[in-house]
Coordinates of C-alpha atoms in Angstrom, one line a residue:
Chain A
X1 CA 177.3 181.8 -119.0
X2 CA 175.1 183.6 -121.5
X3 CA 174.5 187.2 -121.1
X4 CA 170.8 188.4 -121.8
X5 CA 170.8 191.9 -123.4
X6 CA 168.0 193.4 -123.8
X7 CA 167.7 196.8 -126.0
X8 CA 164.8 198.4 -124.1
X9 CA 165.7 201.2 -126.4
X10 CA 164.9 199.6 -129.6
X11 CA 160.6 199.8 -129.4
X12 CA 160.5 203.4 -130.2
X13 CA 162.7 204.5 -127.4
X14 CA 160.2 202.9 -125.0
X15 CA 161.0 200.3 -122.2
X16 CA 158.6 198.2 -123.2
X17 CA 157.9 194.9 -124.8
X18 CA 154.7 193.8 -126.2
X19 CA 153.9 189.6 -126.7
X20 CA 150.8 187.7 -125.6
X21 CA 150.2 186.0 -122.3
X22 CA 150.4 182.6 -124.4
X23 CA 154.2 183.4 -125.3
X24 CA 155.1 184.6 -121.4
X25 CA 153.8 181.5 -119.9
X26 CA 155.0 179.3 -122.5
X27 CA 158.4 180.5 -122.1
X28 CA 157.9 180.0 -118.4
X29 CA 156.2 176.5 -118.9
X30 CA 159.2 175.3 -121.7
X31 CA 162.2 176.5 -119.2
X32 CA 161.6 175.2 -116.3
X33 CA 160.7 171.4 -117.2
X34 CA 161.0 169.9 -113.5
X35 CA 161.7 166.0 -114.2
X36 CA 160.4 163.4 -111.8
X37 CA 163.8 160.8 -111.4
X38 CA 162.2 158.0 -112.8
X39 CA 165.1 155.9 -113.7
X40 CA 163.7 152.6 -113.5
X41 CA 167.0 150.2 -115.6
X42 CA 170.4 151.3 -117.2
X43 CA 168.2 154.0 -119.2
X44 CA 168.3 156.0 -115.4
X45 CA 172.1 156.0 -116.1
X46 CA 172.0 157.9 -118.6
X47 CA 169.4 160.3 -117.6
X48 CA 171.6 160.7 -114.4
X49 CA 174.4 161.3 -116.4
X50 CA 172.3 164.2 -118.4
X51 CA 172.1 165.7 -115.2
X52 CA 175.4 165.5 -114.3
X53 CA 178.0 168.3 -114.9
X54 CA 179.3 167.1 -117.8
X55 CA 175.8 167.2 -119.6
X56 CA 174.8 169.6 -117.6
X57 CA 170.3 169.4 -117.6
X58 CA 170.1 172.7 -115.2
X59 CA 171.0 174.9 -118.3
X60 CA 167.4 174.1 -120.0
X61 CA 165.6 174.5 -116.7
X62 CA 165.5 170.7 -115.8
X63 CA 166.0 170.3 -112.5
X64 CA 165.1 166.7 -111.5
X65 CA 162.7 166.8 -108.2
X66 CA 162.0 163.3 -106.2
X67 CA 158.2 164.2 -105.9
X68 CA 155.8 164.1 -108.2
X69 CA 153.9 167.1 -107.3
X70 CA 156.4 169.4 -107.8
X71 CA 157.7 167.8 -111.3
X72 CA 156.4 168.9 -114.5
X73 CA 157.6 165.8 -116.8
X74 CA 158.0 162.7 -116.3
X75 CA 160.9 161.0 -117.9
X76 CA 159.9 156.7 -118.0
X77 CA 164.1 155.4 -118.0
X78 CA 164.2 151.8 -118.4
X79 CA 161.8 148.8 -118.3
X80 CA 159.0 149.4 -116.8
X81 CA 157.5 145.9 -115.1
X82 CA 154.0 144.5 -114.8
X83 CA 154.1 144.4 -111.0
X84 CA 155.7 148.5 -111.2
X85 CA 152.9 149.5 -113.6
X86 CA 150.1 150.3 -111.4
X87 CA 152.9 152.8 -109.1
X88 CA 153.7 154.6 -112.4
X89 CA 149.8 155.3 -113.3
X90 CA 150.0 156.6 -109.5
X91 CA 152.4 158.7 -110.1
X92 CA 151.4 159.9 -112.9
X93 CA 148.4 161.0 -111.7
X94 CA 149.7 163.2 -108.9
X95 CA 151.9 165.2 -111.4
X96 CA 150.0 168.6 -111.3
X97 CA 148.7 169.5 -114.8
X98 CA 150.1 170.9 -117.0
X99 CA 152.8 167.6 -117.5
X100 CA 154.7 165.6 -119.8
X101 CA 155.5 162.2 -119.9
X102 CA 159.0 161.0 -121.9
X103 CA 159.3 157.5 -123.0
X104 CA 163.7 157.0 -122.8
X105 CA 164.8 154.0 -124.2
X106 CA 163.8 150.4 -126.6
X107 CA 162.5 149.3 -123.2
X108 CA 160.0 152.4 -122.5
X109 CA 158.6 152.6 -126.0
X110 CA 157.9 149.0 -126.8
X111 CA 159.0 146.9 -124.1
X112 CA 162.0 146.8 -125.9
X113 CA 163.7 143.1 -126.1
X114 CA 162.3 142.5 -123.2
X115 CA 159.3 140.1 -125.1
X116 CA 158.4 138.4 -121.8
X117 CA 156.0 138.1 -119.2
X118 CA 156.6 140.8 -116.8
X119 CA 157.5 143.5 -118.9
X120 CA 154.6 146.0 -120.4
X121 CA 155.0 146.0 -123.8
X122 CA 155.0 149.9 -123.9
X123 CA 154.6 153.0 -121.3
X124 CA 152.1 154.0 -123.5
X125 CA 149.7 151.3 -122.3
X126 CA 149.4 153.1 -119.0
X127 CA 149.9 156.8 -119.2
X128 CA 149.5 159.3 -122.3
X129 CA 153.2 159.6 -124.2
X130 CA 153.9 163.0 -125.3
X131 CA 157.3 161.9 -126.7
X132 CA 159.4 158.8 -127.6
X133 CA 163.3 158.2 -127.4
X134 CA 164.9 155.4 -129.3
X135 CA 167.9 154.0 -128.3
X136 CA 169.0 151.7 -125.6
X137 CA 170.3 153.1 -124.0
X138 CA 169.6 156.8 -125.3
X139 CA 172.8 159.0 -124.6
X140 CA 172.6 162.2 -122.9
X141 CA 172.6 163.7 -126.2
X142 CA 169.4 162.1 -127.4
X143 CA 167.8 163.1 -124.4
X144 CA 169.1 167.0 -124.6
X145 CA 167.7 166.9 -128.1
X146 CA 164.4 165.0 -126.6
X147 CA 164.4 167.9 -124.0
X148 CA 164.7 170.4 -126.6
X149 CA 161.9 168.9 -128.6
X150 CA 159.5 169.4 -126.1
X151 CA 159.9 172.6 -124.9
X152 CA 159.1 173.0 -128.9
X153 CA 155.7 171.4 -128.4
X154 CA 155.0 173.5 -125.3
X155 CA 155.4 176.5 -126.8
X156 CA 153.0 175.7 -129.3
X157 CA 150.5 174.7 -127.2
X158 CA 147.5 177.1 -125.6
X159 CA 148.4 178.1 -122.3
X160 CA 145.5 180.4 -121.5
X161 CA 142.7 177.9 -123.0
X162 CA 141.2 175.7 -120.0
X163 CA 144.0 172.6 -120.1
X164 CA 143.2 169.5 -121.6
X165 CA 143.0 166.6 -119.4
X166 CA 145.3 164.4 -120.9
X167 CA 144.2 160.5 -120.4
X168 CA 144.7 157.4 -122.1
X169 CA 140.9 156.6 -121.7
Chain B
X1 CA 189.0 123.9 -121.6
X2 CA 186.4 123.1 -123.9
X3 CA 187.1 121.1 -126.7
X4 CA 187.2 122.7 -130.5
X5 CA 184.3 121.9 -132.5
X6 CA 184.4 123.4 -136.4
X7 CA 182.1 126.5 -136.8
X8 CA 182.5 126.4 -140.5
X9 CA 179.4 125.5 -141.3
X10 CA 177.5 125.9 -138.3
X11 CA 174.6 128.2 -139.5
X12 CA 173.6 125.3 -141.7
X13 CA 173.4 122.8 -139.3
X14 CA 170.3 122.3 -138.1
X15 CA 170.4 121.2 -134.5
X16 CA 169.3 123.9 -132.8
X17 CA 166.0 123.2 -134.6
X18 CA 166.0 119.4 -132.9
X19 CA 163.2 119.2 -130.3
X20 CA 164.4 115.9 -129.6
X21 CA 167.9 116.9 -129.0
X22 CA 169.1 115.3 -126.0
X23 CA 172.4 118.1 -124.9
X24 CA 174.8 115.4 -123.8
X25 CA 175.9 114.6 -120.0
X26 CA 178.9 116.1 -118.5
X27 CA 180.7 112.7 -117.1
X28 CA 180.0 111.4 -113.7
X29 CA 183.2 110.2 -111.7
X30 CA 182.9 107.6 -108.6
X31 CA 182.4 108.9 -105.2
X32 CA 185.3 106.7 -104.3
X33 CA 187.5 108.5 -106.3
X34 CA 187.6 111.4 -103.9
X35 CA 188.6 110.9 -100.0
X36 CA 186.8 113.4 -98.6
X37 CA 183.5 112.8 -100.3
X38 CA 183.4 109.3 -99.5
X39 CA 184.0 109.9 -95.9
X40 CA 181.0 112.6 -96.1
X41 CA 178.5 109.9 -98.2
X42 CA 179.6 107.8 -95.7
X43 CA 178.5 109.9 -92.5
X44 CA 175.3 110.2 -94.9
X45 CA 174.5 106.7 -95.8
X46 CA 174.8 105.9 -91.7
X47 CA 171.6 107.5 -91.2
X48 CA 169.8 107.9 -94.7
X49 CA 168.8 106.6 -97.5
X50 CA 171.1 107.7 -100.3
X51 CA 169.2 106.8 -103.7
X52 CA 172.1 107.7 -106.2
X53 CA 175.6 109.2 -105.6
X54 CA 178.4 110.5 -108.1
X55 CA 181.2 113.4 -108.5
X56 CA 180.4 115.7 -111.2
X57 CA 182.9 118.6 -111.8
X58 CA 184.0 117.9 -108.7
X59 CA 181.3 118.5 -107.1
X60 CA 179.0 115.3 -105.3
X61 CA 175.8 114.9 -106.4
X62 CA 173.5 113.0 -103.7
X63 CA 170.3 112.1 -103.9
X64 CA 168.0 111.3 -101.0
X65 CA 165.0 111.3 -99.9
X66 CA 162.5 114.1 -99.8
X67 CA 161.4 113.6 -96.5
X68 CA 164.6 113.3 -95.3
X69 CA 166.0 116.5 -96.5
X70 CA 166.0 118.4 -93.4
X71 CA 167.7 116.3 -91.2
X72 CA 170.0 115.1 -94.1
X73 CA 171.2 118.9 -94.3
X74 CA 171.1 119.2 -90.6
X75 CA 173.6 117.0 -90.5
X76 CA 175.6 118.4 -93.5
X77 CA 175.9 121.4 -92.0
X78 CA 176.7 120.3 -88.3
X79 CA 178.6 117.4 -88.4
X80 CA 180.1 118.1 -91.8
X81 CA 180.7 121.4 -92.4
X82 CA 179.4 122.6 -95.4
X83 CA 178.1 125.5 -93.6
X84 CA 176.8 127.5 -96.5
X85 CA 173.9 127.1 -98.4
X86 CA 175.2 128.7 -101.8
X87 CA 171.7 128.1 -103.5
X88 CA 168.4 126.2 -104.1
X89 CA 166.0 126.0 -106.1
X90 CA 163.7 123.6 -107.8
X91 CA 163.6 122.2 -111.7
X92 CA 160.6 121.0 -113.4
X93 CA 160.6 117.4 -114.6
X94 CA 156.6 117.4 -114.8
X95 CA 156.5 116.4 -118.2
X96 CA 159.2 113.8 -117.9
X97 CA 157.9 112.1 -114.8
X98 CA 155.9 114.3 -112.7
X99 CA 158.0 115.6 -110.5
X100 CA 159.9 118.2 -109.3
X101 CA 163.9 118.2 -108.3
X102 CA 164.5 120.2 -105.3
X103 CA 168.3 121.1 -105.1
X104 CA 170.7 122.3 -102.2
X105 CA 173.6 123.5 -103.6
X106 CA 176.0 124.0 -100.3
X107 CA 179.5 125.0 -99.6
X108 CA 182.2 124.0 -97.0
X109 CA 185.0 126.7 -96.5
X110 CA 186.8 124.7 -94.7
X111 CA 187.1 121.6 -96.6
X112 CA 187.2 123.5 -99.3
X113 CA 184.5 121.0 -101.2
X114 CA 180.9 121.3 -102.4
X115 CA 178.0 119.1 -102.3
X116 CA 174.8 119.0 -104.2
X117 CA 171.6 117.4 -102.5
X118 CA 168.9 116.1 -104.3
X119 CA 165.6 115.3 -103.7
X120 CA 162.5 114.6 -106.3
X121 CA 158.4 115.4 -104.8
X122 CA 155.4 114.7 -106.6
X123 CA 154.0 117.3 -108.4
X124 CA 151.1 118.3 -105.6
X125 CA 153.6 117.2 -102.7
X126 CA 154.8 119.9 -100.5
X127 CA 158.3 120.1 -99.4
X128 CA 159.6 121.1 -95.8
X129 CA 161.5 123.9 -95.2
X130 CA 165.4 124.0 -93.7
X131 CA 164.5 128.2 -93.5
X132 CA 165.8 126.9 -89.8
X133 CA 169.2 125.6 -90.7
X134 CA 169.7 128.6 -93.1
X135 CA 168.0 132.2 -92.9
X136 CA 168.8 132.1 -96.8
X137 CA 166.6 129.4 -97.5
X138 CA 163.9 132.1 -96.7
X139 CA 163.8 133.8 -99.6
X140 CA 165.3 131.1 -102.0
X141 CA 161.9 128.6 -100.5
X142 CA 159.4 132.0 -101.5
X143 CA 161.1 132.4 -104.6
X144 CA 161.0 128.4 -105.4
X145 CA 157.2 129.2 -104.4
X146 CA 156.8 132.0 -106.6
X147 CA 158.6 130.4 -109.7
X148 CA 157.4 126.8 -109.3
X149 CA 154.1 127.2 -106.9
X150 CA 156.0 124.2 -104.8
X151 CA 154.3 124.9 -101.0
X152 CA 157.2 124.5 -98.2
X153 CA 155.9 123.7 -94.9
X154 CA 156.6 125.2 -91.8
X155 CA 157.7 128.1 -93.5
X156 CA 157.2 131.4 -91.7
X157 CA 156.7 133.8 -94.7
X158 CA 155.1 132.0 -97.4
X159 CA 154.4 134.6 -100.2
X160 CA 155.1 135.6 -103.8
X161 CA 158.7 137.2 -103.6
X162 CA 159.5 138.4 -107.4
X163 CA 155.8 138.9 -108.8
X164 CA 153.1 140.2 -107.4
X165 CA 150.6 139.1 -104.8
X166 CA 147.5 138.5 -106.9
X167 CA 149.4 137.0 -109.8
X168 CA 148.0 133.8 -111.2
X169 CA 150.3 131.0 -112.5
X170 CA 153.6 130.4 -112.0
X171 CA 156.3 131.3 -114.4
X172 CA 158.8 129.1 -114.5
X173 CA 157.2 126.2 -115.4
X174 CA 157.9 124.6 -118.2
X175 CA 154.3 124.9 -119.1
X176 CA 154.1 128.4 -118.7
X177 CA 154.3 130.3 -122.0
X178 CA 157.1 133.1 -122.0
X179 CA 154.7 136.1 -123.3
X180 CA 152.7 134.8 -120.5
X181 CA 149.3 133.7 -121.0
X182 CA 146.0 135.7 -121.1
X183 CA 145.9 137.1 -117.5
X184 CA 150.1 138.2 -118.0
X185 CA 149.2 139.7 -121.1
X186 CA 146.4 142.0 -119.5
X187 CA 147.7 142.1 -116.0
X188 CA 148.0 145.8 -115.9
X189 CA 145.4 146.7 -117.9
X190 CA 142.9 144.6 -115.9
X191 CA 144.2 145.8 -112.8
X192 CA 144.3 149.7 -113.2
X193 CA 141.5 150.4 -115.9
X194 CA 139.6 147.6 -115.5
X195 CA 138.4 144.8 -117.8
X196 CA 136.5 146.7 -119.7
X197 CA 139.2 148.9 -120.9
X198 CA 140.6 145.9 -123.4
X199 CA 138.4 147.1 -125.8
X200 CA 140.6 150.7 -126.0
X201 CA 143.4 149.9 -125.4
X202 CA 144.0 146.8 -127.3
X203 CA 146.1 143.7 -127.3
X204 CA 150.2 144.1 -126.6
X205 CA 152.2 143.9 -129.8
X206 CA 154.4 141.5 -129.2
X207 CA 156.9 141.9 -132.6
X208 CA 159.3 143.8 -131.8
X209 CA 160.6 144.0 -135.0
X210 CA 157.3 145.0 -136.4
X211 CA 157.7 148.7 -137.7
X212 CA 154.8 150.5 -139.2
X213 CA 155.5 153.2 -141.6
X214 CA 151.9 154.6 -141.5
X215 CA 151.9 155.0 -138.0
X216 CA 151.8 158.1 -136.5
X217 CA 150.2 157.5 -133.5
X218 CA 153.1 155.9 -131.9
X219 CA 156.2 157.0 -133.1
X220 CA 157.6 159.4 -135.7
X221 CA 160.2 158.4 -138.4
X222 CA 162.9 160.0 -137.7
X223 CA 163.6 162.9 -140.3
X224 CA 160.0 162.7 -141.5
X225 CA 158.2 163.2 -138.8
X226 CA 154.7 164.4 -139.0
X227 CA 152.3 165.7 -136.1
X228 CA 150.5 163.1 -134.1
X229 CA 147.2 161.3 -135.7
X230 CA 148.2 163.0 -139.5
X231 CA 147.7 160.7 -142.0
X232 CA 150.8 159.4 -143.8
X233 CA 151.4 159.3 -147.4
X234 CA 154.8 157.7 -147.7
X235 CA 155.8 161.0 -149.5
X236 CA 156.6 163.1 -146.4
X237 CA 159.3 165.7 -146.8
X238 CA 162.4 165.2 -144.7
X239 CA 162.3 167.5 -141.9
X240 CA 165.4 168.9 -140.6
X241 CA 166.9 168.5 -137.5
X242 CA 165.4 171.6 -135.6
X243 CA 164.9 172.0 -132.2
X244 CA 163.7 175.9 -132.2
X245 CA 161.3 177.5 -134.3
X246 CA 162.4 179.5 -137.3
X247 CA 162.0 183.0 -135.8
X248 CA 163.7 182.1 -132.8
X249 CA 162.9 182.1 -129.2
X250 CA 162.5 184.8 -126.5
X251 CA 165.8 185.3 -124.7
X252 CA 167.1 182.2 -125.5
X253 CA 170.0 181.7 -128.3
X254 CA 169.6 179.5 -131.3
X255 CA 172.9 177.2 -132.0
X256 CA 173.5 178.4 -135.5
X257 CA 175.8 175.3 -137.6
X258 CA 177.6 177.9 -139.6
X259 CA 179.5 179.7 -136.2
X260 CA 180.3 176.3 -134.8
X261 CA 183.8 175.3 -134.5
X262 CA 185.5 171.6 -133.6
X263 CA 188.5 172.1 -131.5
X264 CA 191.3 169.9 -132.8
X265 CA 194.0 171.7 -131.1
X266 CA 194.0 170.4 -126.9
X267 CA 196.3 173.8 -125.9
X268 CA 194.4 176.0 -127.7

């Protein structure tokens, strides 16, 4: 476990530390990234196993919720199928603002080698992509680094300034 | 075992490339070379009409009629025990003749034998369901339905099983174009956004192997990636592999590479 220190001696012998509201909510926004389980093919194996122990996803904050009101991101594992498409834009659109989406996997980004039919040829078709994965499947790794990456872009964004709507039209 | 053919120089050949290639027949044997088959065509031919019978890999192939096939399997399954109905489906012969080959592919425990019955319908003919005789046939006849657009009567459920409800063609004929034709291609855009939204949105890119290196829009190059819309030169400086910001981040540590260790030593 990592031990926070924090000198509160070190500002002029004061307790006190001085940032911007941006930075405090940020930091609150990019460490607690609530992930809707959206495993959807073999790419939910691996985001399973990200959670796991071994990987271990509570240490950034990820905690994966089953609703999608209480998630913040929402990481698209595995083929995502004509017929399934209109149920993501659903849920997509009951995540509460601000959210993320993570496209994990060939089969997430482009439809992958799936060339067929059935298959949208891309997540980002539907819903707004805020970040893509290669791989297929990802490992655990990618997906740690993926994590990592945006909780990055969240802490650049603008928390205070009026959010955004993010939509694809 | 399958017999060795020389791969030497099988990239060059080119009969993959043969439209007219006819894949050669595995060979038929005669029903009366098995004992128990021919008693079993022979329970079949009391009552039917049997159109063509043979052993294939040891398995009897028999073809009846297709307004027979009820009571043909009624009796299979009763009198005959081949009381498993492993699978059916259907095969498309439309181009060939204008049919379709409806297939029961069943199973007898005890005899320890299976059976194949065949039956060809018209292309606009419907077919009549033995859901009755097996509560499998169910979902096999609504698939069939589904996959083929074959319409069983008397069936109690009959609806799209695999696709969805308000999908328009069926997809495994051999007609049927495997990126799917205009309405597959913009199913889900019609459906959620509406037709309008083609415009934005645009047509699916169907080459997968297509990579644009002046795209930023949809994904970064990895080591050079820029920020989303940016133009892209070409020239972009590789970026290294960073997950934090230089100054660090509040309360949290930053991994530095230089304090890293591998363990090579288990009982450390």
């Amino acid at each position: 476990m990592a031990q926070h220190k924090v000198n509160y001696t070190q500002n002029a012998g004061l307790p006190v530390a001085l940032t911007t509201i941006d930075k405090v909510v940020n930091w609150g926004r990019s460490n607690s990234i609530w992930a809707l389980t959206y495993g959807l093919a073999c790419c939910g194996i691996e985001m399973m196993a990200s959670g796991a122990s071994r990987y271990d996803f509570d240490r950034y904050g990820t905690i994966f919720r089953a609703s999608p009101r209480q998630a913040d991101v929402m990481i698209v594992a595995g083929t995502l199928t004509k017929k399934h498409a209109e149920f993501i834009k659903r849920l997509y659109d009951q995540m509460t603002e601000p959210r993320w989406v993570i496209s994990m996997g060939s089969c997430a980004n482009t439809g992958g080698m799936f060339n067929t039919y059935a298959t949208v040829q891309g997540v980002d078709r539907i819903i707004p992509v805020d970040l893509y994965l290669p791989g297929c499947a990802p490992r655990p790794e990618t997906l740690q680094y993926g994590v990592m990456l945006l909780q990055k872009k969240i802490r650049a964004e603008k928390a205070i300034k009026s959010q955004k709507t993010k939509r694809l039209m | 075992m399958r017999a060795y053919t020389p791969k030497d120089d099988v990239q060059a050949k080119s009969y993959y490339t043969d439209r007219f290639y006819v894949a050669p027949q595995v060979p038929k044997q005669d029903v009366l070379s098995d004992e128990v088959f021919t008693a079993d065509l022979e329970a079949i031919k009391a009552k039917f009409e049997v159109l063509e019978a043979y052993i294939q890999v040891e398995q009897m192939v028999v073809y009846i009629n297709a307004k027979d096939n009820v009571d043909v399997i009624k009796l299979v399954k009763e009198e005959l025990d081949y009381t498993q109905l492993s699978e059916m489906s259907a095969i498309d012969w439309i181009a060939k003749s204008g049919q379709f080959e409806i297939f029961y592919q069943m199973l007898s425990m005890g005899k320890r034998k299976r059976i194949r019955i065949k039956c060809f319908i018209s292309k606009d003919e419907a077919i009549n369901s033995v859901e009755k005789l097996f509560r499998c046939a169910d979902w096999s006849e609504r698939e069939m339905y589904d996959m083929f657009g074959i319409e069983v009567n008397n069936h109690p459920f009959l609806k799209r099983i695999l696709m969805p409800y308000d999908w328009e063609g069926y997809p495994l004929l051999k007609t049927y174009p495997l990126e799917g034709d205009e309405f597959a291609a913009w199913y889900e855009v019609d459906k959620i956004f509406g037709k309008e939204a083609r415009d934005i949105i645009g047509p699916e890119i169907r080459d997968t192997a297509r990579v644009d290196r002046y795209d930023s829009e949809r994904f970064g190059r990895l080591g050079h990636e820029v920020p989303k819309g940016t133009k892209i030169t070409g020239n972009e400086p590789k970026t290294p592999l960073a997950y934090q910001e230089e100054g660090g981040v509040f309360l949290i540590d930053r991994f530095d590479e230089e304090k890293s260790v591998i363990i090579t030593d288990r009982n450390r």
